[in-house]
Amino acid sequence: MAVRLSLTPRYPLLPTTYPIPPRATQFRRFAVQNSVSGSDESRKVPCFHSLSTISSSRLPHIACRERPIFPENAMLVLEVKEKLEREHSSLPLGRNGRDDEEMILWFLKDRKYSVEDAVAKLTKAINWRQEFGVDELTENSVKGMAETGKAFIHEFLDVNLRPVLIVVASKHLPAVHDPVEDEKLCVFYVEKALSKLPPGKEEILGIIDLRGFSIENADLKFLTFLFDVFYSYYPKRLGQVLFVEAPSVFRPLWQLTKPLLKSYASLARFCSVDTVRKEYFTEATLPAIFRN
């Protein structure tokens, strides 16, 4: 006699159309929508550590655009969104705003999924974007500084499929160039590099070409600004920084800067042009400035 057993719960924990794999630690943009709407109570999202501690009717529907995530993370995103709405309603909405779920998730990840810490860092970052005018930066607005050739985005990815931001230090003249315009060019190129991230990739590679570097190119303030931008406003987006062919005159500057960078100092690697050629690019993708 055949016996059929039904293991389908009366109220499934997750919509069957969105299966959660056993491990989903990498993620990109997703959309969150409460499965229960219409009441204030349904929008209260408690902090929890196990699916068993919350009613299935309160779980969100998760529509992942690239990779699925754990439902706990989706609930934390909702919690951050609602906290920002309550406490920082003046912050803008939309892309890179207080309701940008991908941005919220990224800052949660950076702050080890602490809602309080993520809200604090997000608030600072969103305010900075407004004050700095990040969304107003264009090719035309940074054209003058870009034409100096001091920095550019390489047309190819490195061997690890990371967009590449290259800085030519010998063309950086702090006594001549407007520091505000330098910072705008820097942020514009960071944004541009991030826009080139392939699906599933999260970090960019920075290369600082120090050939020909002299004391007139030294700029402690700008180097600190560069790392602070990544730490405060683009956390965990900088995978590595290569200091290529660093001359002895650069070492004192680095020793002054290194303590200010804290954990980000570990991302720095001093290397030769030959290392760049052999370890980071193929013959077809090698930047022209490292071919000779």
PDB file of C-alpha atoms in Angstrom:
ATOM      1  CA  MET A   1       0.000   0.000   0.000  1.00  0.00           C
ATOM      2  CA  ALA A   2       1.426   3.361  -1.018  1.00  0.00           C
ATOM      3  CA  VAL A   3       1.239   6.123   1.537  1.00  0.00           C
ATOM      4  CA  ARG A   4       1.555   9.788   0.520  1.00  0.00           C
ATOM      5  CA  LEU A   5       2.871  12.183   3.095  1.00  0.00           C
ATOM      6  CA  SER A   6       2.418  15.918   2.620  1.00  0.00           C
ATOM      7  CA  LEU A   7       5.316  17.919   4.036  1.00  0.00           C
ATOM      8  CA  THR A   8       4.051  21.231   2.712  1.00  0.00           C
ATOM      9  CA  PRO A   9       3.394  23.565   5.664  1.00  0.00           C
ATOM     10  CA  ARG A  10       0.135  25.437   5.824  1.00  0.00           C
ATOM     11  CA  TYR A  11       2.049  28.715   5.674  1.00  0.00           C
ATOM     12  CA  PRO A  12       5.326  28.249   3.764  1.00  0.00           C
ATOM     13  CA  LEU A  13       8.296  30.172   5.111  1.00  0.00           C
ATOM     14  CA  LEU A  14       9.246  31.507   1.701  1.00  0.00           C
ATOM     15  CA  PRO A  15       7.479  31.945  -1.614  1.00  0.00           C
ATOM     16  CA  THR A  16       8.194  28.845  -3.649  1.00  0.00           C
ATOM     17  CA  THR A  17       9.254  30.943  -6.602  1.00  0.00           C
ATOM     18  CA  TYR A  18      12.290  32.263  -4.709  1.00  0.00           C
ATOM     19  CA  PRO A  19      14.314  29.310  -3.424  1.00  0.00           C
ATOM     20  CA  ILE A  20      17.181  30.154  -1.077  1.00  0.00           C
ATOM     21  CA  PRO A  21      20.356  28.149  -1.780  1.00  0.00           C
ATOM     22  CA  PRO A  22      22.368  26.704   1.131  1.00  0.00           C
ATOM     23  CA  ARG A  23      24.900  29.476   0.846  1.00  0.00           C
ATOM     24  CA  ALA A  24      24.344  32.893  -0.676  1.00  0.00           C
ATOM     25  CA  THR A  25      26.959  35.227   0.692  1.00  0.00           C
ATOM     26  CA  GLN A  26      27.464  37.276  -2.435  1.00  0.00           C
ATOM     27  CA  PHE A  27      24.687  39.484  -3.612  1.00  0.00           C
ATOM     28  CA  ARG A  28      23.771  42.442  -5.707  1.00  0.00           C
ATOM     29  CA  ARG A  29      20.650  44.560  -6.085  1.00  0.00           C
ATOM     30  CA  PHE A  30      17.361  43.105  -4.911  1.00  0.00           C
ATOM     31  CA  ALA A  31      13.863  44.359  -4.226  1.00  0.00           C
ATOM     32  CA  VAL A  32      12.007  43.958  -0.966  1.00  0.00           C
ATOM     33  CA  GLN A  33       8.256  44.116  -0.583  1.00  0.00           C
ATOM     34  CA  ASN A  34       6.253  43.317   2.545  1.00  0.00           C
ATOM     35  CA  SER A  35       3.947  40.364   2.100  1.00  0.00           C
ATOM     36  CA  VAL A  36       1.492  42.036   4.479  1.00  0.00           C
ATOM     37  CA  SER A  37       0.608  45.651   3.873  1.00  0.00           C
ATOM     38  CA  GLY A  38      -1.933  48.176   4.936  1.00  0.00           C
ATOM     39  CA  SER A  39      -1.278  48.317   8.687  1.00  0.00           C
ATOM     40  CA  ASP A  40       1.394  50.034  10.729  1.00  0.00           C
ATOM     41  CA  GLU A  41       1.976  46.821  12.636  1.00  0.00           C
ATOM     42  CA  SER A  42       2.932  44.971   9.473  1.00  0.00           C
ATOM     43  CA  ARG A  43       5.767  47.413   8.851  1.00  0.00           C
ATOM     44  CA  LYS A  44       7.474  46.847  12.200  1.00  0.00           C
ATOM     45  CA  VAL A  45      10.478  44.687  11.443  1.00  0.00           C
ATOM     46  CA  PRO A  46      12.025  43.036  14.499  1.00  0.00           C
ATOM     47  CA  CYS A  47      15.673  42.132  14.729  1.00  0.00           C
ATOM     48  CA  PHE A  48      16.032  38.352  14.747  1.00  0.00           C
ATOM     49  CA  HIS A  49      18.625  35.650  14.296  1.00  0.00           C
ATOM     50  CA  SER A  50      16.531  32.683  13.221  1.00  0.00           C
ATOM     51  CA  LEU A  51      13.634  32.231  10.871  1.00  0.00           C
ATOM     52  CA  SER A  52      11.862  30.273  13.572  1.00  0.00           C
ATOM     53  CA  THR A  53      11.556  33.380  15.742  1.00  0.00           C
ATOM     54  CA  ILE A  54       9.244  35.242  13.383  1.00  0.00           C
ATOM     55  CA  SER A  55       5.848  34.569  11.902  1.00  0.00           C
ATOM     56  CA  SER A  56       5.906  33.404   8.294  1.00  0.00           C
ATOM     57  CA  SER A  57       3.316  36.023   7.405  1.00  0.00           C
ATOM     58  CA  ARG A  58       5.821  38.743   8.318  1.00  0.00           C
ATOM     59  CA  LEU A  59       8.579  37.518   6.008  1.00  0.00           C
ATOM     60  CA  PRO A  60       9.195  39.662   2.929  1.00  0.00           C
ATOM     61  CA  HIS A  61       8.990  38.507  -0.634  1.00  0.00           C
ATOM     62  CA  ILE A  62      12.493  38.652  -2.056  1.00  0.00           C
ATOM     63  CA  ALA A  63      13.032  39.218  -5.755  1.00  0.00           C
ATOM     64  CA  CYS A  64      16.765  39.026  -6.359  1.00  0.00           C
ATOM     65  CA  ARG A  65      17.962  40.651  -9.547  1.00  0.00           C
ATOM     66  CA  GLU A  66      21.194  38.680  -9.674  1.00  0.00           C
ATOM     67  CA  ARG A  67      21.739  36.515  -6.620  1.00  0.00           C
ATOM     68  CA  PRO A  68      19.357  35.423  -3.854  1.00  0.00           C
ATOM     69  CA  ILE A  69      20.062  36.434  -0.258  1.00  0.00           C
ATOM     70  CA  PHE A  70      19.103  35.134   3.131  1.00  0.00           C
ATOM     71  CA  PRO A  71      15.729  36.445   4.349  1.00  0.00           C
ATOM     72  CA  GLU A  72      17.363  37.723   7.550  1.00  0.00           C
ATOM     73  CA  ASN A  73      19.352  40.204   5.448  1.00  0.00           C
ATOM     74  CA  ALA A  74      16.215  41.352   3.662  1.00  0.00           C
ATOM     75  CA  MET A  75      14.570  42.017   7.006  1.00  0.00           C
ATOM     76  CA  LEU A  76      17.587  44.036   8.140  1.00  0.00           C
ATOM     77  CA  VAL A  77      17.368  46.100   4.960  1.00  0.00           C
ATOM     78  CA  LEU A  78      13.729  46.855   5.762  1.00  0.00           C
ATOM     79  CA  GLU A  79      14.730  47.806   9.282  1.00  0.00           C
ATOM     80  CA  VAL A  80      17.390  50.222   8.022  1.00  0.00           C
ATOM     81  CA  LYS A  81      15.011  51.741   5.459  1.00  0.00           C
ATOM     82  CA  GLU A  82      12.352  52.394   8.053  1.00  0.00           C
ATOM     83  CA  LYS A  83      14.832  53.777  10.580  1.00  0.00           C
ATOM     84  CA  LEU A  84      16.181  56.170   7.944  1.00  0.00           C
ATOM     85  CA  GLU A  85      12.627  57.195   7.073  1.00  0.00           C
ATOM     86  CA  ARG A  86      11.792  57.904  10.708  1.00  0.00           C
ATOM     87  CA  GLU A  87      14.994  59.624  11.740  1.00  0.00           C
ATOM     88  CA  HIS A  88      16.380  61.089   8.509  1.00  0.00           C
ATOM     89  CA  SER A  89      13.363  61.747   6.303  1.00  0.00           C
ATOM     90  CA  SER A  90      15.074  64.746   4.689  1.00  0.00           C
ATOM     91  CA  LEU A  91      17.591  62.488   2.958  1.00  0.00           C
ATOM     92  CA  PRO A  92      16.890  61.956  -0.760  1.00  0.00           C
ATOM     93  CA  LEU A  93      15.212  58.887  -2.200  1.00  0.00           C
ATOM     94  CA  GLY A  94      16.148  56.863  -5.265  1.00  0.00           C
ATOM     95  CA  ARG A  95      19.505  55.632  -6.456  1.00  0.00           C
ATOM     96  CA  ASN A  96      22.148  56.213  -3.759  1.00  0.00           C
ATOM     97  CA  GLY A  97      19.392  57.545  -1.500  1.00  0.00           C
ATOM     98  CA  ARG A  98      17.954  56.332   1.796  1.00  0.00           C
ATOM     99  CA  ASP A  99      15.733  53.733   0.096  1.00  0.00           C
ATOM    100  CA  ASP A 100      18.408  52.320  -2.237  1.00  0.00           C
ATOM    101  CA  GLU A 101      18.337  48.667  -1.181  1.00  0.00           C
ATOM    102  CA  GLU A 102      21.618  47.684  -2.802  1.00  0.00           C
ATOM    103  CA  MET A 103      23.406  50.555  -1.086  1.00  0.00           C
ATOM    104  CA  ILE A 104      21.771  49.711   2.249  1.00  0.00           C
ATOM    105  CA  LEU A 105      22.788  46.076   1.949  1.00  0.00           C
ATOM    106  CA  TRP A 106      26.359  47.010   1.104  1.00  0.00           C
ATOM    107  CA  PHE A 107      26.674  49.237   4.171  1.00  0.00           C
ATOM    108  CA  LEU A 108      25.080  46.554   6.346  1.00  0.00           C
ATOM    109  CA  LYS A 109      27.704  44.141   5.103  1.00  0.00           C
ATOM    110  CA  ASP A 110      30.462  46.661   5.835  1.00  0.00           C
ATOM    111  CA  ARG A 111      29.119  47.270   9.365  1.00  0.00           C
ATOM    112  CA  LYS A 112      28.795  43.533  10.089  1.00  0.00           C
ATOM    113  CA  TYR A 113      25.004  43.746   9.807  1.00  0.00           C
ATOM    114  CA  SER A 114      24.584  46.209  12.670  1.00  0.00           C
ATOM    115  CA  VAL A 115      21.510  48.304  11.881  1.00  0.00           C
ATOM    116  CA  GLU A 116      22.609  51.189  14.107  1.00  0.00           C
ATOM    117  CA  ASP A 117      26.112  51.341  12.631  1.00  0.00           C
ATOM    118  CA  ALA A 118      24.848  50.986   9.062  1.00  0.00           C
ATOM    119  CA  VAL A 119      22.341  53.815   9.534  1.00  0.00           C
ATOM    120  CA  ALA A 120      25.036  56.086  10.972  1.00  0.00           C
ATOM    121  CA  LYS A 121      27.490  55.414   8.151  1.00  0.00           C
ATOM    122  CA  LEU A 122      24.807  55.583   5.456  1.00  0.00           C
ATOM    123  CA  THR A 123      23.551  58.916   6.752  1.00  0.00           C
ATOM    124  CA  LYS A 124      27.054  60.333   6.606  1.00  0.00           C
ATOM    125  CA  ALA A 125      27.625  58.949   3.105  1.00  0.00           C
ATOM    126  CA  ILE A 126      24.333  60.198   1.661  1.00  0.00           C
ATOM    127  CA  ASN A 127      24.854  63.653   3.169  1.00  0.00           C
ATOM    128  CA  TRP A 128      28.349  63.730   1.725  1.00  0.00           C
ATOM    129  CA  ARG A 129      27.096  62.798  -1.739  1.00  0.00           C
ATOM    130  CA  GLN A 130      24.687  65.728  -1.604  1.00  0.00           C
ATOM    131  CA  GLU A 131      27.216  68.232  -0.306  1.00  0.00           C
ATOM    132  CA  PHE A 132      29.948  67.091  -2.688  1.00  0.00           C
ATOM    133  CA  GLY A 133      27.574  67.011  -5.646  1.00  0.00           C
ATOM    134  CA  VAL A 134      28.515  63.496  -6.707  1.00  0.00           C
ATOM    135  CA  ASP A 135      25.484  63.025  -8.948  1.00  0.00           C
ATOM    136  CA  GLU A 136      26.256  66.280 -10.762  1.00  0.00           C
ATOM    137  CA  LEU A 137      29.758  65.191 -11.810  1.00  0.00           C
ATOM    138  CA  THR A 138      30.051  64.584 -15.558  1.00  0.00           C
ATOM    139  CA  GLU A 139      32.746  64.037 -18.171  1.00  0.00           C
ATOM    140  CA  ASN A 140      32.390  67.679 -19.107  1.00  0.00           C
ATOM    141  CA  SER A 141      32.599  69.002 -15.537  1.00  0.00           C
ATOM    142  CA  VAL A 142      35.937  67.254 -14.912  1.00  0.00           C
ATOM    143  CA  LYS A 143      37.263  67.651 -18.449  1.00  0.00           C
ATOM    144  CA  GLY A 144      39.907  70.237 -17.611  1.00  0.00           C
ATOM    145  CA  MET A 145      41.538  68.159 -14.890  1.00  0.00           C
ATOM    146  CA  ALA A 146      41.128  64.920 -16.834  1.00  0.00           C
ATOM    147  CA  GLU A 147      43.110  66.399 -19.719  1.00  0.00           C
ATOM    148  CA  THR A 148      46.190  66.601 -17.497  1.00  0.00           C
ATOM    149  CA  GLY A 149      46.393  62.817 -17.847  1.00  0.00           C
ATOM    150  CA  LYS A 150      46.962  62.390 -14.127  1.00  0.00           C
ATOM    151  CA  ALA A 151      44.293  59.690 -13.882  1.00  0.00           C
ATOM    152  CA  PHE A 152      42.080  57.541 -16.085  1.00  0.00           C
ATOM    153  CA  ILE A 153      39.948  54.413 -16.151  1.00  0.00           C
ATOM    154  CA  HIS A 154      41.597  51.589 -18.074  1.00  0.00           C
ATOM    155  CA  GLU A 155      39.460  50.213 -20.884  1.00  0.00           C
ATOM    156  CA  PHE A 156      40.008  46.586 -19.833  1.00  0.00           C
ATOM    157  CA  LEU A 157      39.481  44.702 -16.578  1.00  0.00           C
ATOM    158  CA  ASP A 158      42.388  43.065 -14.778  1.00  0.00           C
ATOM    159  CA  VAL A 159      42.801  39.276 -14.632  1.00  0.00           C
ATOM    160  CA  ASN A 160      40.497  39.185 -11.600  1.00  0.00           C
ATOM    161  CA  LEU A 161      37.784  40.985 -13.587  1.00  0.00           C
ATOM    162  CA  ARG A 162      38.125  44.226 -11.646  1.00  0.00           C
ATOM    163  CA  PRO A 163      37.758  47.688 -13.201  1.00  0.00           C
ATOM    164  CA  VAL A 164      41.072  49.544 -13.027  1.00  0.00           C
ATOM    165  CA  LEU A 165      41.662  53.140 -11.919  1.00  0.00           C
ATOM    166  CA  ILE A 166      45.155  54.358 -12.813  1.00  0.00           C
ATOM    167  CA  VAL A 167      46.853  57.420 -11.315  1.00  0.00           C
ATOM    168  CA  VAL A 168      50.018  58.855 -12.885  1.00  0.00           C
ATOM    169  CA  ALA A 169      51.640  60.497  -9.878  1.00  0.00           C
ATOM    170  CA  SER A 170      54.238  62.493 -11.837  1.00  0.00           C
ATOM    171  CA  LYS A 171      51.397  64.486 -13.430  1.00  0.00           C
ATOM    172  CA  HIS A 172      49.862  65.428 -10.085  1.00  0.00           C
ATOM    173  CA  LEU A 173      50.971  68.979  -9.231  1.00  0.00           C
ATOM    174  CA  PRO A 174      49.336  70.154  -5.986  1.00  0.00           C
ATOM    175  CA  ALA A 175      50.992  73.573  -6.187  1.00  0.00           C
ATOM    176  CA  VAL A 176      49.422  74.159  -9.607  1.00  0.00           C
ATOM    177  CA  HIS A 177      46.133  72.268  -9.678  1.00  0.00           C
ATOM    178  CA  ASP A 178      43.006  73.218  -7.741  1.00  0.00           C
ATOM    179  CA  PRO A 179      42.639  70.641  -4.911  1.00  0.00           C
ATOM    180  CA  VAL A 180      38.836  70.772  -5.121  1.00  0.00           C
ATOM    181  CA  GLU A 181      38.958  69.904  -8.815  1.00  0.00           C
ATOM    182  CA  ASP A 182      41.400  67.099  -8.034  1.00  0.00           C
ATOM    183  CA  GLU A 183      38.910  65.649  -5.571  1.00  0.00           C
ATOM    184  CA  LYS A 184      36.066  65.920  -8.070  1.00  0.00           C
ATOM    185  CA  LEU A 185      38.107  64.057 -10.681  1.00  0.00           C
ATOM    186  CA  CYS A 186      38.930  61.377  -8.127  1.00  0.00           C
ATOM    187  CA  VAL A 187      35.297  60.808  -7.134  1.00  0.00           C
ATOM    188  CA  PHE A 188      34.116  60.905 -10.748  1.00  0.00           C
ATOM    189  CA  TYR A 189      36.563  58.150 -11.683  1.00  0.00           C
ATOM    190  CA  VAL A 190      35.650  56.054  -8.645  1.00  0.00           C
ATOM    191  CA  GLU A 191      31.999  56.246  -9.697  1.00  0.00           C
ATOM    192  CA  LYS A 192      32.920  55.416 -13.283  1.00  0.00           C
ATOM    193  CA  ALA A 193      35.023  52.432 -12.228  1.00  0.00           C
ATOM    194  CA  LEU A 194      32.202  51.067 -10.074  1.00  0.00           C
ATOM    195  CA  SER A 195      29.791  51.425 -12.982  1.00  0.00           C
ATOM    196  CA  LYS A 196      32.021  48.996 -14.924  1.00  0.00           C
ATOM    197  CA  LEU A 197      31.791  46.210 -12.338  1.00  0.00           C
ATOM    198  CA  PRO A 198      30.785  42.925 -14.000  1.00  0.00           C
ATOM    199  CA  PRO A 199      27.909  40.945 -12.432  1.00  0.00           C
ATOM    200  CA  GLY A 200      29.067  39.254  -9.261  1.00  0.00           C
ATOM    201  CA  LYS A 201      32.146  41.442  -8.832  1.00  0.00           C
ATOM    202  CA  GLU A 202      32.383  44.001  -6.059  1.00  0.00           C
ATOM    203  CA  GLU A 203      35.847  45.574  -6.007  1.00  0.00           C
ATOM    204  CA  ILE A 204      38.059  47.739  -8.171  1.00  0.00           C
ATOM    205  CA  LEU A 205      41.836  47.834  -8.537  1.00  0.00           C
ATOM    206  CA  GLY A 206      43.799  51.040  -8.039  1.00  0.00           C
ATOM    207  CA  ILE A 207      47.221  51.495  -9.637  1.00  0.00           C
ATOM    208  CA  ILE A 208      49.453  54.441  -8.761  1.00  0.00           C
ATOM    209  CA  ASP A 209      52.313  54.774 -11.230  1.00  0.00           C
ATOM    210  CA  LEU A 210      55.173  56.335  -9.246  1.00  0.00           C
ATOM    211  CA  ARG A 211      57.759  56.436 -12.009  1.00  0.00           C
ATOM    212  CA  GLY A 212      59.134  59.953 -12.210  1.00  0.00           C
ATOM    213  CA  PHE A 213      57.652  60.884  -8.819  1.00  0.00           C
ATOM    214  CA  SER A 214      59.381  63.831  -7.117  1.00  0.00           C
ATOM    215  CA  ILE A 215      58.837  66.002  -4.080  1.00  0.00           C
ATOM    216  CA  GLU A 216      56.694  68.425  -6.103  1.00  0.00           C
ATOM    217  CA  ASN A 217      54.183  65.610  -6.648  1.00  0.00           C
ATOM    218  CA  ALA A 218      53.901  64.794  -2.946  1.00  0.00           C
ATOM    219  CA  ASP A 219      50.416  65.442  -1.584  1.00  0.00           C
ATOM    220  CA  LEU A 220      49.661  63.946   1.822  1.00  0.00           C
ATOM    221  CA  LYS A 221      46.270  65.631   1.984  1.00  0.00           C
ATOM    222  CA  PHE A 222      45.070  64.173  -1.327  1.00  0.00           C
ATOM    223  CA  LEU A 223      46.373  60.674  -0.593  1.00  0.00           C
ATOM    224  CA  THR A 224      44.525  60.729   2.731  1.00  0.00           C
ATOM    225  CA  PHE A 225      41.389  62.022   0.980  1.00  0.00           C
ATOM    226  CA  LEU A 226      41.564  59.175  -1.525  1.00  0.00           C
ATOM    227  CA  PHE A 227      41.615  56.460   1.121  1.00  0.00           C
ATOM    228  CA  ASP A 228      39.059  58.254   3.298  1.00  0.00           C
ATOM    229  CA  VAL A 229      36.648  58.341   0.351  1.00  0.00           C
ATOM    230  CA  PHE A 230      36.870  54.582   0.030  1.00  0.00           C
ATOM    231  CA  TYR A 231      36.606  53.944   3.766  1.00  0.00           C
ATOM    232  CA  SER A 232      33.705  56.291   4.505  1.00  0.00           C
ATOM    233  CA  TYR A 233      31.705  56.442   1.292  1.00  0.00           C
ATOM    234  CA  TYR A 234      32.675  53.403  -0.810  1.00  0.00           C
ATOM    235  CA  PRO A 235      33.465  50.778   1.858  1.00  0.00           C
ATOM    236  CA  LYS A 236      35.001  47.516   0.717  1.00  0.00           C
ATOM    237  CA  ARG A 237      35.004  48.626  -2.913  1.00  0.00           C
ATOM    238  CA  LEU A 238      38.772  49.004  -3.159  1.00  0.00           C
ATOM    239  CA  GLY A 239      40.267  45.558  -3.563  1.00  0.00           C
ATOM    240  CA  GLN A 240      43.927  46.539  -3.783  1.00  0.00           C
ATOM    241  CA  VAL A 241      46.218  49.483  -4.527  1.00  0.00           C
ATOM    242  CA  LEU A 242      49.462  48.949  -6.406  1.00  0.00           C
ATOM    243  CA  PHE A 243      52.274  51.444  -5.857  1.00  0.00           C
ATOM    244  CA  VAL A 244      54.373  50.843  -8.949  1.00  0.00           C
ATOM    245  CA  GLU A 245      58.131  51.547  -8.959  1.00  0.00           C
ATOM    246  CA  ALA A 246      58.051  53.685  -5.809  1.00  0.00           C
ATOM    247  CA  PRO A 247      61.223  55.799  -5.534  1.00  0.00           C
ATOM    248  CA  SER A 248      62.963  56.405  -2.216  1.00  0.00           C
ATOM    249  CA  VAL A 249      61.515  59.927  -2.034  1.00  0.00           C
ATOM    250  CA  PHE A 250      58.010  58.443  -1.791  1.00  0.00           C
ATOM    251  CA  ARG A 251      58.744  56.306   1.270  1.00  0.00           C
ATOM    252  CA  PRO A 252      58.622  59.134   3.872  1.00  0.00           C
ATOM    253  CA  LEU A 253      55.244  60.239   2.488  1.00  0.00           C
ATOM    254  CA  TRP A 254      53.933  56.705   2.799  1.00  0.00           C
ATOM    255  CA  GLN A 255      55.181  56.382   6.380  1.00  0.00           C
ATOM    256  CA  LEU A 256      53.269  59.547   7.280  1.00  0.00           C
ATOM    257  CA  THR A 257      50.114  58.394   5.513  1.00  0.00           C
ATOM    258  CA  LYS A 258      50.054  54.743   6.551  1.00  0.00           C
ATOM    259  CA  PRO A 259      48.906  55.224  10.191  1.00  0.00           C
ATOM    260  CA  LEU A 260      45.993  57.365   8.995  1.00  0.00           C
ATOM    261  CA  LEU A 261      44.724  54.610   6.712  1.00  0.00           C
ATOM    262  CA  LYS A 262      44.297  52.014   9.477  1.00  0.00           C
ATOM    263  CA  SER A 263      43.177  48.682   8.002  1.00  0.00           C
ATOM    264  CA  TYR A 264      43.169  50.092   4.475  1.00  0.00           C
ATOM    265  CA  ALA A 265      46.961  50.248   4.583  1.00  0.00           C
ATOM    266  CA  SER A 266      46.942  46.460   4.192  1.00  0.00           C
ATOM    267  CA  LEU A 267      45.477  46.874   0.698  1.00  0.00           C
ATOM    268  CA  ALA A 268      48.674  48.514  -0.539  1.00  0.00           C
ATOM    269  CA  ARG A 269      51.263  46.567  -2.474  1.00  0.00           C
ATOM    270  CA  PHE A 270      54.572  47.972  -3.664  1.00  0.00           C
ATOM    271  CA  CYS A 271      55.590  46.313  -6.885  1.00  0.00           C
ATOM    272  CA  SER A 272      57.407  46.665 -10.191  1.00  0.00           C
ATOM    273  CA  VAL A 273      56.101  47.232 -13.686  1.00  0.00           C
ATOM    274  CA  ASP A 274      57.063  43.649 -14.442  1.00  0.00           C
ATOM    275  CA  THR A 275      54.765  42.440 -11.649  1.00  0.00           C
ATOM    276  CA  VAL A 276      51.897  44.466 -13.089  1.00  0.00           C
ATOM    277  CA  ARG A 277      52.486  42.906 -16.489  1.00  0.00           C
ATOM    278  CA  LYS A 278      52.760  39.320 -15.293  1.00  0.00           C
ATOM    279  CA  GLU A 279      50.241  39.152 -12.446  1.00  0.00           C
ATOM    280  CA  TYR A 280      47.466  41.599 -13.248  1.00  0.00           C
ATOM    281  CA  PHE A 281      46.967  41.703 -17.009  1.00  0.00           C
ATOM    282  CA  THR A 282      47.287  39.662 -20.151  1.00  0.00           C
ATOM    283  CA  GLU A 283      49.246  40.849 -23.150  1.00  0.00           C
ATOM    284  CA  ALA A 284      46.001  41.988 -24.752  1.00  0.00           C
ATOM    285  CA  THR A 285      44.710  43.907 -21.720  1.00  0.00           C
ATOM    286  CA  LEU A 286      47.927  45.484 -20.390  1.00  0.00           C
ATOM    287  CA  PRO A 287      47.675  49.296 -20.072  1.00  0.00           C
ATOM    288  CA  ALA A 288      49.767  51.083 -22.667  1.00  0.00           C
ATOM    289  CA  ILE A 289      51.773  53.008 -20.049  1.00  0.00           C
ATOM    290  CA  PHE A 290      53.201  49.719 -18.764  1.00  0.00           C
ATOM    291  CA  ARG A 291      54.184  48.317 -22.152  1.00  0.00           C
ATOM    292  CA  ASN A 292      57.506  50.129 -22.443  1.00  0.00           C
TER     293      ASN A 292
END
